[in-house]
Amino acid sequence: MSVYEGVTHLPHAQLSDPTWNYVVLGVAFVFESTSAYFAFKAFRREMKGQGVIKTIRASKDPTTFTVLFEDTAALLGLVVAFLGIFFAHLFNNPYPDGVASIVIGVILALVAAFLAYESKGLLIGEAVDPETLASIRSIAGADDAVEEVRKSLTMHFGPNDVLLTLDIRFKKELSAEEITMAVNRLETKMRARHPEIRHIFIEAKSLK
C-alpha cells in the first residue's frame, strides 16, 4: 500500500503545510523508539555473546526478533518519511514525498521477506541446533549400555517443546529389563540437560 500510495501520488503531487506532518512523525518516532528499546533489551538477553544473525537463526521463539525488526523498519520508515517531506519543501518539489513512500514500502517488504525466511523452519518443523544434537548424541553414547548411536531426529513443536527420536544399538549381552532401565536412564539424563526436550522415543537395536 505504501508503494501504491507513492506511485499514485507522483503524478498529482502537491505541497502543503508540513507542520502537522512533522508533529505526527515526531510523536510516532517517540513511541516506536520506546518499543524498539524494550525489544532490543529482550533480544540482547538471547544473544549471549553471539552475533545478531546467529542469534536469529538459533532462536526458536520468533516473537522477540520479529518485534525488534518491525520496530526497526518502522523507525527507518519514519526517517525516510521525514526526509521526503523535508526535501520536498526544501527544493519546493513534491516528488521526494512520493519517492519516500515507495522507499518505505520497499523497506517493509524486505523486512517481511527476511522474517518469513527466518521463521519458515519453525512453521514446517525445524530441528534443534547442531550443538544441542551433538550433546544429545554424546549423552547417549556415553552410557555403558550403548554400543552405537545411529540415527537421531529432532523437531520443534514450539520454542520449548522438542520431539526427539533416537535409533540406538545396545550391547547384545543386555537383557530386555536392562535395556528398559537404560532407556529410562537416558531419557532422564537428556531431559535434565535439555529440558526443552519433552517427547523422547528411543528405538532399540540389540539382541543380535
JSON list of C-alpha atoms in Angstrom, two decimals, residues 137-149 168-174 178-179 181-183 185-186 189:
[
{"chain": "A", "resi": 137, "resn": "ARG", "atom": "CA", "xyz": [24.26, -37.96, 20.98]},
{"chain": "A", "resi": 138, "resn": "SER", "atom": "CA", "xyz": [27.12, -37.56, 23.45]},
{"chain": "A", "resi": 139, "resn": "ILE", "atom": "CA", "xyz": [24.83, -38.35, 26.39]},
{"chain": "A", "resi": 140, "resn": "ALA", "atom": "CA", "xyz": [23.55, -41.44, 24.65]},
{"chain": "A", "resi": 141, "resn": "GLY", "atom": "CA", "xyz": [26.97, -42.59, 23.51]},
{"chain": "A", "resi": 142, "resn": "ALA", "atom": "CA", "xyz": [28.49, -42.22, 26.98]},
{"chain": "A", "resi": 143, "resn": "ASP", "atom": "CA", "xyz": [26.06, -44.69, 28.58]},
{"chain": "A", "resi": 144, "resn": "ASP", "atom": "CA", "xyz": [27.60, -48.08, 29.41]},
{"chain": "A", "resi": 145, "resn": "ALA", "atom": "CA", "xyz": [24.69, -49.93, 27.85]},
{"chain": "A", "resi": 146, "resn": "VAL", "atom": "CA", "xyz": [25.00, -48.26, 24.44]},
{"chain": "A", "resi": 147, "resn": "GLU", "atom": "CA", "xyz": [27.02, -49.86, 21.67]},
{"chain": "A", "resi": 148, "resn": "GLU", "atom": "CA", "xyz": [26.24, -47.30, 18.94]},
{"chain": "A", "resi": 149, "resn": "VAL", "atom": "CA", "xyz": [24.06, -44.23, 18.44]},
{"chain": "A", "resi": 168, "resn": "ILE", "atom": "CA", "xyz": [20.29, -46.85, 19.38]},
{"chain": "A", "resi": 169, "resn": "ARG", "atom": "CA", "xyz": [22.06, -50.20, 19.21]},
{"chain": "A", "resi": 170, "resn": "PHE", "atom": "CA", "xyz": [22.53, -51.55, 22.72]},
{"chain": "A", "resi": 171, "resn": "LYS", "atom": "CA", "xyz": [25.12, -54.11, 23.73]},
{"chain": "A", "resi": 172, "resn": "LYS", "atom": "CA", "xyz": [23.99, -57.57, 22.74]},
{"chain": "A", "resi": 173, "resn": "GLU", "atom": "CA", "xyz": [24.54, -59.17, 26.16]},
{"chain": "A", "resi": 174, "resn": "LEU", "atom": "CA", "xyz": [21.89, -56.96, 27.82]},
{"chain": "A", "resi": 178, "resn": "GLU", "atom": "CA", "xyz": [18.41, -53.89, 31.40]},
{"chain": "A", "resi": 179, "resn": "ILE", "atom": "CA", "xyz": [17.59, -52.21, 28.09]},
{"chain": "A", "resi": 181, "resn": "MET", "atom": "CA", "xyz": [16.38, -49.40, 32.52]},
{"chain": "A", "resi": 182, "resn": "ALA", "atom": "CA", "xyz": [18.96, -47.93, 30.11]},
{"chain": "A", "resi": 183, "resn": "VAL", "atom": "CA", "xyz": [16.24, -46.21, 28.07]},
{"chain": "A", "resi": 185, "resn": "ARG", "atom": "CA", "xyz": [18.18, -43.59, 32.35]},
{"chain": "A", "resi": 186, "resn": "LEU", "atom": "CA", "xyz": [18.92, -41.92, 29.02]},
{"chain": "A", "resi": 189, "resn": "LYS", "atom": "CA", "xyz": [19.73, -37.52, 31.60]}
]
